[in-house]
Amino acid sequence: MSLETLADLFHDELRDILSAEKQLVKALPKMAKKASSEQLSKAFEDHLQETERQVERVEQAFAETGKTPRAKECAAMKGLIEEASSMMKEKADADVMDAALIACAQKVEHYEIATYGTLCTWAQKLGYEKALELLKENIDEEEKADQKLTQLSGQINAAATT
Amino acid sequence: MSLETLADLFHDELRDILSAEKQLVKALPKMAKKASSEQLSKAFEDHLQETERQVERVEQAFAETGKTPRAKECAAMKGLIEEASSMMKEKADADVMDAALIACAQKVEHYEIATYGTLCTWAQKLGYEKALELLKENIDEEEKADQKLTQLSGQINAAATT
């Protein structure tokens, strides 16, 4: 790869988030299964459906780059999911595990918010109007997902034994 | 490890961010060296000094847990830094590389903001007043560092060839 232009960098970053979202599609069902709180489990399931639509939007956002949608392994998401998987193997009180799952999920959301923020800035600069629209939809959903997790954490942290 | 209580989880998360900050102390000088923009290079150098102080604050935040400060490898930060290192090896136009460095750094900031956000919520719930104060100082600095990068990205993206 050669990063001669901002367009090259945009394309590279789009490949990164495509990988990240695809990795998350595989991880969310495990998190939903692990959660004890029904509300939390449902939040993960709902976000899985959103994430599947986000993958499609990211794929559509490649159109203006003139290149085929193709993921490039996102090492950061791999690390985030590794951390969540290792946490899920711990022996833990149910509410404490739920609090830990929320923490892992909020790190994932923040990773995605940062990436989509950068991608939106670059899409605007490059005049990729369609991509900008698609990516804005994704960042809005990620921000709402993060807020939802913050709300749930209030109840779950209160239940976790101190 | 056994996560029986929220206090156990707080301690575990504190070990994670201690590792993350220590990894960042090693990565930032490389990013400062790689940046072409003098302002960006200085921003990384300034943040290195902040990060060194943040490591000290995290170590102090262990006091209320009654345990010794000891890092536990943060896989997520490892992935984030791997991504930045791999980016820095690419053949790239100077302004495009600077835009890429900002993107990597903002992902790092968001990881830290998410983690400190969780830690502050838990410290409050646990009544760890001193830890809360220290961790709030860190999250404030991370948020300012993120805003500074957003400001710089305006100029740097404008300079990057489209």
JSON list of C-alpha atoms in Angstrom, two decimals, chain A residues 1-7 9 12-13 16 72-77 79-80 82-83 86-87 90-93 96-97 99-100 103 106-107 110-111 113-115 118 121-122 125-126 153 157-162, chain B residues 1-7 9 12-13 16 72-77 79-80 82-83 86-87 90-93 96-97 99-100 103 106-107 110-111 113-115 118 121-122 125-126 153 157-162:
[
{"chain": "A", "resi": 1, "resn": "MET", "atom": "CA", "xyz": [0.00, 0.00, 0.00]},
{"chain": "A", "resi": 2, "resn": "SER", "atom": "CA", "xyz": [1.08, 3.53, -0.67]},
{"chain": "A", "resi": 3, "resn": "LEU", "atom": "CA", "xyz": [-0.63, 6.47, 1.03]},
{"chain": "A", "resi": 4, "resn": "GLU", "atom": "CA", "xyz": [-0.06, 9.22, -1.49]},
{"chain": "A", "resi": 5, "resn": "THR", "atom": "CA", "xyz": [-3.35, 11.01, -1.06]},
{"chain": "A", "resi": 6, "resn": "LEU", "atom": "CA", "xyz": [-6.08, 11.54, 1.50]},
{"chain": "A", "resi": 7, "resn": "ALA", "atom": "CA", "xyz": [-8.28, 9.39, -0.76]},
{"chain": "A", "resi": 9, "resn": "LEU", "atom": "CA", "xyz": [-5.98, 7.00, 3.49]},
{"chain": "A", "resi": 12, "resn": "ASP", "atom": "CA", "xyz": [-7.50, 2.26, 4.00]},
{"chain": "A", "resi": 13, "resn": "GLU", "atom": "CA", "xyz": [-9.49, 3.43, 7.02]},
{"chain": "A", "resi": 16, "resn": "ASP", "atom": "CA", "xyz": [-10.18, -1.05, 8.84]},
{"chain": "A", "resi": 72, "resn": "LYS", "atom": "CA", "xyz": [-8.18, -5.28, 6.25]},
{"chain": "A", "resi": 73, "resn": "GLU", "atom": "CA", "xyz": [-7.71, -6.84, 9.66]},
{"chain": "A", "resi": 74, "resn": "CYS", "atom": "CA", "xyz": [-8.26, -4.24, 12.35]},
{"chain": "A", "resi": 75, "resn": "ALA", "atom": "CA", "xyz": [-5.69, -5.01, 15.06]},
{"chain": "A", "resi": 76, "resn": "ALA", "atom": "CA", "xyz": [-7.30, -2.62, 17.51]},
{"chain": "A", "resi": 77, "resn": "MET", "atom": "CA", "xyz": [-10.71, -4.32, 17.38]},
{"chain": "A", "resi": 79, "resn": "GLY", "atom": "CA", "xyz": [-7.35, -6.47, 20.87]},
{"chain": "A", "resi": 80, "resn": "LEU", "atom": "CA", "xyz": [-10.63, -5.08, 22.18]},
{"chain": "A", "resi": 82, "resn": "GLU", "atom": "CA", "xyz": [-9.50, -10.37, 22.98]},
{"chain": "A", "resi": 83, "resn": "GLU", "atom": "CA", "xyz": [-9.91, -8.32, 26.14]},
{"chain": "A", "resi": 86, "resn": "SER", "atom": "CA", "xyz": [-10.60, -13.02, 28.33]},
{"chain": "A", "resi": 87, "resn": "MET", "atom": "CA", "xyz": [-12.93, -11.14, 30.72]},
{"chain": "A", "resi": 90, "resn": "GLU", "atom": "CA", "xyz": [-13.26, -15.08, 34.47]},
{"chain": "A", "resi": 91, "resn": "LYS", "atom": "CA", "xyz": [-15.07, -16.49, 37.45]},
{"chain": "A", "resi": 92, "resn": "ALA", "atom": "CA", "xyz": [-17.35, -13.61, 38.37]},
{"chain": "A", "resi": 93, "resn": "ASP", "atom": "CA", "xyz": [-20.47, -12.57, 40.21]},
{"chain": "A", "resi": 96, "resn": "VAL", "atom": "CA", "xyz": [-20.03, -7.76, 38.22]},
{"chain": "A", "resi": 97, "resn": "MET", "atom": "CA", "xyz": [-19.72, -9.65, 34.91]},
{"chain": "A", "resi": 99, "resn": "ALA", "atom": "CA", "xyz": [-20.65, -4.34, 34.59]},
{"chain": "A", "resi": 100, "resn": "ALA", "atom": "CA", "xyz": [-17.49, -5.70, 32.94]},
{"chain": "A", "resi": 103, "resn": "ALA", "atom": "CA", "xyz": [-17.15, -1.56, 30.07]},
{"chain": "A", "resi": 106, "resn": "GLN", "atom": "CA", "xyz": [-18.23, 1.02, 25.67]},
{"chain": "A", "resi": 107, "resn": "LYS", "atom": "CA", "xyz": [-14.56, 0.73, 24.70]},
{"chain": "A", "resi": 110, "resn": "HIS", "atom": "CA", "xyz": [-15.57, 4.60, 21.50]},
{"chain": "A", "resi": 111, "resn": "TYR", "atom": "CA", "xyz": [-13.19, 2.95, 19.05]},
{"chain": "A", "resi": 113, "resn": "ILE", "atom": "CA", "xyz": [-16.92, 6.65, 17.24]},
{"chain": "A", "resi": 114, "resn": "ALA", "atom": "CA", "xyz": [-13.30, 7.80, 16.85]},
{"chain": "A", "resi": 115, "resn": "THR", "atom": "CA", "xyz": [-12.92, 5.97, 13.54]},
{"chain": "A", "resi": 118, "resn": "THR", "atom": "CA", "xyz": [-12.20, 10.62, 11.27]},
{"chain": "A", "resi": 121, "resn": "THR", "atom": "CA", "xyz": [-14.10, 14.45, 8.31]},
{"chain": "A", "resi": 122, "resn": "TRP", "atom": "CA", "xyz": [-12.16, 12.93, 5.42]},
{"chain": "A", "resi": 125, "resn": "LYS", "atom": "CA", "xyz": [-12.93, 16.98, 2.59]},
{"chain": "A", "resi": 126, "resn": "LEU", "atom": "CA", "xyz": [-12.94, 14.55, -0.35]},
{"chain": "A", "resi": 153, "resn": "SER", "atom": "CA", "xyz": [-24.64, 0.74, 33.72]},
{"chain": "A", "resi": 157, "resn": "ASN", "atom": "CA", "xyz": [-23.42, -1.00, 38.90]},
{"chain": "A", "resi": 158, "resn": "ALA", "atom": "CA", "xyz": [-26.00, -0.44, 41.65]},
{"chain": "A", "resi": 159, "resn": "ALA", "atom": "CA", "xyz": [-26.70, -4.18, 41.68]},
{"chain": "A", "resi": 160, "resn": "ALA", "atom": "CA", "xyz": [-23.02, -5.21, 41.70]},
{"chain": "A", "resi": 161, "resn": "THR", "atom": "CA", "xyz": [-21.74, -6.04, 45.16]},
{"chain": "A", "resi": 162, "resn": "THR", "atom": "CA", "xyz": [-19.16, -3.56, 46.36]},
{"chain": "B", "resi": 1, "resn": "MET", "atom": "CA", "xyz": [-8.36, -13.67, 39.19]},
{"chain": "B", "resi": 2, "resn": "SER", "atom": "CA", "xyz": [-11.86, -13.81, 40.52]},
{"chain": "B", "resi": 3, "resn": "LEU", "atom": "CA", "xyz": [-14.27, -10.92, 39.98]},
{"chain": "B", "resi": 4, "resn": "GLU", "atom": "CA", "xyz": [-16.54, -11.28, 42.97]},
{"chain": "B", "resi": 5, "resn": "THR", "atom": "CA", "xyz": [-17.13, -7.60, 43.63]},
{"chain": "B", "resi": 6, "resn": "LEU", "atom": "CA", "xyz": [-17.12, -4.27, 41.83]},
{"chain": "B", "resi": 7, "resn": "ALA", "atom": "CA", "xyz": [-13.97, -3.49, 43.82]},
{"chain": "B", "resi": 9, "resn": "LEU", "atom": "CA", "xyz": [-13.35, -5.21, 38.75]},
{"chain": "B", "resi": 12, "resn": "ASP", "atom": "CA", "xyz": [-8.55, -5.11, 37.32]},
{"chain": "B", "resi": 13, "resn": "GLU", "atom": "CA", "xyz": [-9.50, -2.14, 35.12]},
{"chain": "B", "resi": 16, "resn": "ASP", "atom": "CA", "xyz": [-5.45, -2.38, 32.37]},
{"chain": "B", "resi": 72, "resn": "LYS", "atom": "CA", "xyz": [-1.79, -6.15, 33.37]},
{"chain": "B", "resi": 73, "resn": "GLU", "atom": "CA", "xyz": [-1.15, -6.17, 29.65]},
{"chain": "B", "resi": 74, "resn": "CYS", "atom": "CA", "xyz": [-3.83, -4.18, 27.87]},
{"chain": "B", "resi": 75, "resn": "ALA", "atom": "CA", "xyz": [-4.51, -6.09, 24.63]},
{"chain": "B", "resi": 76, "resn": "ALA", "atom": "CA", "xyz": [-6.61, -3.25, 23.22]},
{"chain": "B", "resi": 77, "resn": "MET", "atom": "CA", "xyz": [-3.83, -0.66, 23.52]},
{"chain": "B", "resi": 79, "resn": "GLY", "atom": "CA", "xyz": [-3.66, -3.50, 19.05]},
{"chain": "B", "resi": 80, "resn": "LEU", "atom": "CA", "xyz": [-4.03, 0.27, 18.75]},
{"chain": "B", "resi": 82, "resn": "GLU", "atom": "CA", "xyz": [0.30, -2.13, 16.43]},
{"chain": "B", "resi": 83, "resn": "GLU", "atom": "CA", "xyz": [-2.02, -0.34, 14.02]},
{"chain": "B", "resi": 86, "resn": "SER", "atom": "CA", "xyz": [2.13, -0.54, 10.87]},
{"chain": "B", "resi": 87, "resn": "MET", "atom": "CA", "xyz": [0.79, 2.78, 9.51]},
{"chain": "B", "resi": 90, "resn": "GLU", "atom": "CA", "xyz": [3.83, 2.86, 5.00]},
{"chain": "B", "resi": 91, "resn": "LYS", "atom": "CA", "xyz": [5.23, 4.90, 2.15]},
{"chain": "B", "resi": 92, "resn": "ALA", "atom": "CA", "xyz": [3.20, 8.07, 2.43]},
{"chain": "B", "resi": 93, "resn": "ASP", "atom": "CA", "xyz": [3.01, 11.73, 1.53]},
{"chain": "B", "resi": 96, "resn": "VAL", "atom": "CA", "xyz": [-1.20, 12.23, 4.57]},
{"chain": "B", "resi": 97, "resn": "MET", "atom": "CA", "xyz": [1.03, 10.53, 7.16]},
{"chain": "B", "resi": 99, "resn": "ALA", "atom": "CA", "xyz": [-3.47, 12.89, 9.00]},
{"chain": "B", "resi": 100, "resn": "ALA", "atom": "CA", "xyz": [-3.02, 9.15, 9.65]},
{"chain": "B", "resi": 103, "resn": "ALA", "atom": "CA", "xyz": [-6.43, 9.34, 13.36]},
{"chain": "B", "resi": 106, "resn": "GLN", "atom": "CA", "xyz": [-7.60, 9.96, 18.41]},
{"chain": "B", "resi": 107, "resn": "LYS", "atom": "CA", "xyz": [-8.46, 6.27, 18.58]},
{"chain": "B", "resi": 110, "resn": "HIS", "atom": "CA", "xyz": [-11.08, 7.53, 22.80]},
{"chain": "B", "resi": 111, "resn": "TYR", "atom": "CA", "xyz": [-9.95, 4.22, 24.27]},
{"chain": "B", "resi": 113, "resn": "ILE", "atom": "CA", "xyz": [-11.71, 8.28, 27.61]},
{"chain": "B", "resi": 114, "resn": "ALA", "atom": "CA", "xyz": [-13.96, 5.19, 27.61]},
{"chain": "B", "resi": 115, "resn": "THR", "atom": "CA", "xyz": [-11.80, 3.45, 30.22]},
{"chain": "B", "resi": 118, "resn": "THR", "atom": "CA", "xyz": [-15.92, 3.59, 33.44]},
{"chain": "B", "resi": 121, "resn": "THR", "atom": "CA", "xyz": [-18.24, 5.71, 37.58]},
{"chain": "B", "resi": 122, "resn": "TRP", "atom": "CA", "xyz": [-16.99, 2.74, 39.57]},
{"chain": "B", "resi": 125, "resn": "LYS", "atom": "CA", "xyz": [-19.93, 3.92, 43.44]},
{"chain": "B", "resi": 126, "resn": "LEU", "atom": "CA", "xyz": [-17.14, 2.45, 45.62]},
{"chain": "B", "resi": 153, "resn": "SER", "atom": "CA", "xyz": [-6.56, 17.85, 11.86]},
{"chain": "B", "resi": 157, "resn": "ASN", "atom": "CA", "xyz": [-6.33, 17.55, 6.27]},
{"chain": "B", "resi": 158, "resn": "ALA", "atom": "CA", "xyz": [-6.46, 20.80, 4.28]},
{"chain": "B", "resi": 159, "resn": "ALA", "atom": "CA", "xyz": [-2.79, 20.34, 3.40]},
{"chain": "B", "resi": 160, "resn": "ALA", "atom": "CA", "xyz": [-3.13, 16.65, 2.44]},
{"chain": "B", "resi": 161, "resn": "THR", "atom": "CA", "xyz": [-3.43, 16.09, -1.30]},
{"chain": "B", "resi": 162, "resn": "THR", "atom": "CA", "xyz": [-6.85, 14.80, -2.24]}
]
